[in-house]
XYZ file of C-alpha atoms in Angstrom:
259
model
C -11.921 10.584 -15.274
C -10.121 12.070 -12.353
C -7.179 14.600 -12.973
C -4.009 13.802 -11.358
C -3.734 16.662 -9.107
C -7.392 14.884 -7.932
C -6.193 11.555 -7.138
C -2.954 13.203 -5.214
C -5.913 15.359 -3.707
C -7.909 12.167 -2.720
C -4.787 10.075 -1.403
C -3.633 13.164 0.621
C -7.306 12.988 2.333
C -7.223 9.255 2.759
C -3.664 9.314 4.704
C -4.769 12.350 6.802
C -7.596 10.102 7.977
C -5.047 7.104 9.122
C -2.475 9.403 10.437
C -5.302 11.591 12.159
C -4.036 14.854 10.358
C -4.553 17.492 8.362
C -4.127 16.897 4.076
C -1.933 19.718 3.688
C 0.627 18.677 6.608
C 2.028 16.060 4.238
C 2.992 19.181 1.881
C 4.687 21.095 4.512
C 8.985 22.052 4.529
C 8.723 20.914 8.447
C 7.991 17.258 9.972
C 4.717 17.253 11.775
C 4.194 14.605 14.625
C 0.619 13.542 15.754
C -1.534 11.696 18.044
C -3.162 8.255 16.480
C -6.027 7.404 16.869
C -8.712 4.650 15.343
C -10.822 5.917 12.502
C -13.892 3.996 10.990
C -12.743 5.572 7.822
C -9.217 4.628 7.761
C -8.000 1.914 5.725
C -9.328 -1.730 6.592
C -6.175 -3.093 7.096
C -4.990 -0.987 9.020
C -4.697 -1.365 13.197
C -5.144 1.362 14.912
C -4.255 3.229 17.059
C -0.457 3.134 15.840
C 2.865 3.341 17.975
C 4.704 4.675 15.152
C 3.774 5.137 11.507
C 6.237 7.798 9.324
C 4.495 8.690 6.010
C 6.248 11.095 3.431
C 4.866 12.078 -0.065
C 8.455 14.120 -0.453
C 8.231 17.054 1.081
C 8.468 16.103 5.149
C 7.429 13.422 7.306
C 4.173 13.168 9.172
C 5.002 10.700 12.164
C 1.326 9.427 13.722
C 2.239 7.961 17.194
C 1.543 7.216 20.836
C 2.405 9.761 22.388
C 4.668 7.746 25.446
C 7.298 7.621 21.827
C 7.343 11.502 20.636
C 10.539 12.076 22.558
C 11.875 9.110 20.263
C 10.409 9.906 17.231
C 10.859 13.637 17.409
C 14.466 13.006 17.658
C 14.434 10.796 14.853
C 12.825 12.415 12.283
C 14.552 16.133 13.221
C 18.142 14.643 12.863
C 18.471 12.737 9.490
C 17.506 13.502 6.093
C 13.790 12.729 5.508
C 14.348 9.763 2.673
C 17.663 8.488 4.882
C 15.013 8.030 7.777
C 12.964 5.170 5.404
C 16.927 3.243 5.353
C 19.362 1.745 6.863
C 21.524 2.488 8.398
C 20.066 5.311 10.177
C 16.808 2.812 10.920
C 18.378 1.245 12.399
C 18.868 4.011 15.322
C 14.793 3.798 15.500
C 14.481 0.556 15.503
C 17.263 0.060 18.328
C 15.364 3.109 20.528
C 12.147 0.813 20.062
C 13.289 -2.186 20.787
C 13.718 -1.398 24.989
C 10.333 -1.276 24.511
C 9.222 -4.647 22.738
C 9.179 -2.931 20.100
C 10.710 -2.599 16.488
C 10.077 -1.394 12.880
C 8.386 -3.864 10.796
C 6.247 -2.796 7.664
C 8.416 -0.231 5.142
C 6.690 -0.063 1.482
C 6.090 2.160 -1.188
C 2.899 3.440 -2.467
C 2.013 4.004 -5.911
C -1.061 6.472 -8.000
C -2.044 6.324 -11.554
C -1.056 8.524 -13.990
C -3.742 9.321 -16.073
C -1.367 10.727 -18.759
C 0.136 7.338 -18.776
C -2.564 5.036 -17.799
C -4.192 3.253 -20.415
C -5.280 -0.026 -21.016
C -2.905 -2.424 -22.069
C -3.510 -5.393 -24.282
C -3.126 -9.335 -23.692
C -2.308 -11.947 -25.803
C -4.920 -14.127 -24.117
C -9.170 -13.584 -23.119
C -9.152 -11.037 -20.244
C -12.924 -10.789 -18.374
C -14.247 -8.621 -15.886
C -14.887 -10.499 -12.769
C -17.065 -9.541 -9.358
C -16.893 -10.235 -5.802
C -19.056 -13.405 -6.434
C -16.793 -15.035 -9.323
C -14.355 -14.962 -6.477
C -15.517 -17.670 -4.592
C -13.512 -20.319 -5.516
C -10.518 -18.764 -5.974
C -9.068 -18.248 -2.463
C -6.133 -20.071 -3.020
C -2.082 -19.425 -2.829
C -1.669 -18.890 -6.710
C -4.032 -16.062 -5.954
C -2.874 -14.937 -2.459
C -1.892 -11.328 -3.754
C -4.367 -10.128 -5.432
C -7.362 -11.592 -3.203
C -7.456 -11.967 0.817
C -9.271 -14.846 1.801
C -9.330 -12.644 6.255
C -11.044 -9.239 4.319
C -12.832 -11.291 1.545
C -15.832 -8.830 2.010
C -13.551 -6.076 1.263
C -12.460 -7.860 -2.755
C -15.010 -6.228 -4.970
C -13.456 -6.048 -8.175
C -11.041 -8.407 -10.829
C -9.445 -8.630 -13.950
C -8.849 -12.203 -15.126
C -6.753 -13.708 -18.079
C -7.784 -17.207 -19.616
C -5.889 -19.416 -21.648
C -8.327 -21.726 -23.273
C -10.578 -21.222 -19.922
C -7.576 -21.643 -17.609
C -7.383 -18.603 -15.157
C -3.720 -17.642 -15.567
C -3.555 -14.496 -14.243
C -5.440 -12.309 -11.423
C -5.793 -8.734 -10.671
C -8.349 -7.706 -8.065
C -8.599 -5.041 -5.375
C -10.166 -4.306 -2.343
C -12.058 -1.626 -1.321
C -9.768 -0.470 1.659
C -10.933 3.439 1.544
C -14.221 5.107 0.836
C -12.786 6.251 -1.918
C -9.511 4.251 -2.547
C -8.991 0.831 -3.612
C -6.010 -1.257 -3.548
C -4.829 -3.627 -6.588
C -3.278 -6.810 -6.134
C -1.409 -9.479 -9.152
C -0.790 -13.082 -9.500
C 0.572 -14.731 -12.623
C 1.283 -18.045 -12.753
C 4.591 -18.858 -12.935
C 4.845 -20.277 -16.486
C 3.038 -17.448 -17.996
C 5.240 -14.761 -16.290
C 7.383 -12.172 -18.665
C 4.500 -11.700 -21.000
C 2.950 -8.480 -20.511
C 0.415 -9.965 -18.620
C 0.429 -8.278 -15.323
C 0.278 -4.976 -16.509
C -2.035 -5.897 -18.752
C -3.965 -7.310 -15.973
C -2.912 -4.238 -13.787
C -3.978 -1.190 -16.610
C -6.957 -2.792 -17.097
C -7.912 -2.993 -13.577
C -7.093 0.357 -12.978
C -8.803 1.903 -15.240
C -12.044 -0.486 -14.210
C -11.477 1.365 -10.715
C -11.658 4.782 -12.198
C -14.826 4.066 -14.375
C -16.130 3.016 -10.934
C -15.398 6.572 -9.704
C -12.771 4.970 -7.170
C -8.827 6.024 -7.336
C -6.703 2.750 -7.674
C -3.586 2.328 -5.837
C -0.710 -0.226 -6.064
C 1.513 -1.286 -3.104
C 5.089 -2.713 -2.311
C 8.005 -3.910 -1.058
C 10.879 -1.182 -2.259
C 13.233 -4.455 -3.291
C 10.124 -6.053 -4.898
C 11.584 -4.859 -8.291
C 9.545 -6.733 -10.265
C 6.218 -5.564 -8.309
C 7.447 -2.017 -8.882
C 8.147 -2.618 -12.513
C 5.134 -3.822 -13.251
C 3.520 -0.530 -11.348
C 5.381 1.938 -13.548
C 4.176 -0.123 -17.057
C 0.987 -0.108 -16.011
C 0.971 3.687 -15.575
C 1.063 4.076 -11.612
C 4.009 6.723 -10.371
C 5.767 6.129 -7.049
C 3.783 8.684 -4.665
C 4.583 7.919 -0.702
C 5.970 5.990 1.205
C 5.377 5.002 4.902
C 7.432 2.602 7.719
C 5.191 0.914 10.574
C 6.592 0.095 14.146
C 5.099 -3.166 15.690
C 5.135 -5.486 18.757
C 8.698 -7.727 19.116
C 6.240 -10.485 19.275
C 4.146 -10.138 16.267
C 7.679 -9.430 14.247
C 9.019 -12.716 15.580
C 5.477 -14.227 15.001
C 5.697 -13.126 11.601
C 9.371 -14.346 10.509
C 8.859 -17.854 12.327
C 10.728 -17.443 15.587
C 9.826 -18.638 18.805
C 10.323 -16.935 22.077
């Protein structure tokens, strides 16, 4: 079993790789701003090179950029608080320096890590089974949407299922976005939601992960409260969070509007 100051350790690494940084700069009093560039060992879903990614475990921001935007970003990050520059309103004053460009702020969530002092695995009220990348098959559907992705199903290695009388009623499965870091997703159908459940599902998951000699980590919206609940219960801490600038046109592609 990993130590906590092990999986912060790991995670550090991991983001270093997709900002193309050093560990330690995310523990720094000053904001560091660096070139992106790809990495094979970045996260999957990640597409890089960015234009603009801010991550901050706390203690500063590391902005990972093109550098045609330092000017912007520099001024960004320098002038406001570090957690008032992952908010409105003062994201607003990115997003409108961006947008001259095409360009605007699009991803913002919150990352979670396990606490192994809280971690443990939770029990469920109904059959729970350990399922593999090949009981997946058949169930790339929109019930299961969050926990599996039917565009990186390569990447889904590992599930937690619960049954009611050999109904699949809830799903939690990750994908192995990192050498060494993989990401948990949850589905519970609707009429078996407020239960327990999820972070049922969720614990028992994670600690599947860690047996595995992989760090889990959790992901989401900061108003998905119910996402966020269900991270803390299942023993995962808040830990960074990071806000993405994208293309106009894949942010209008993405909320349904048409040019």
């Amino acid at each position: 079993m990993f130590t906590n100051k092990e999986i912060l350790r790991i995670a550090l690494e991991q983001s270093a790789i997709d900002s193309n940084c050093q560990w330690d700069d995310f523990l720094k009093d000053e904001n560091v701003v660096v070139k992106s560039v790809a990495n094979p060992k970045a996260r999957k879903y990640l597409k890089l090179p960015h234009v603009c990614d801010l991550t901050s475990y706390g203690s500063n921001i590391v902005a990972t950029i093109n550098e045609d935007y330092r000017d912007i970003v520099e001024k960004y990050i320098n002038k406001y608080a570090i957690e008032h520059c992952f908010e409105t309103p003062n994201l607003h004053v990115l997003n409108d320096a961006f947008r001259q460009y095409d360009l605007g702020v699009c991803f913002m969530a919150e990352y979670f890590l396990p606490d192994v002092d809280a971690l443990k695995a939770l029990p469920c009220k109904y059959e729970m089974k350990v399922l593999e990348q090949p009981d997946f098959a058949d169930l790339y559907k929109p019930e299961w949407s969050n926990a599996l992705c039917e565009d990186r199903k390569q990447l889904d290695v590992l599930g937690v299922g619960a049954y009611d009388n050999g109904r699949l009623i809830g799903l939690a499965a990750c994908s192995a976005d990192g050498e060494e870091m993989w990401q948990i997703g949850i589905d519970v159908l609707k009429e078996y939601r407020r239960q327990g459940i999820a972070a049922a599902l969720t614990s028992n998951l994670a600690m599947e992960i860690l047996k595995r000699d992989k760090v889990p980590f959790y992901c989401c919206a900061w108003s998905n409260i119910k996402s966020a609940r269900n991270a803390i219960k299942s023993g995962f801490r808040p830990a960074w969070a990071e806000v993405t600038v994208k293309p106009l046109q894949m942010i209008n592609e993405m909320n349904g509007i048409e040019e």
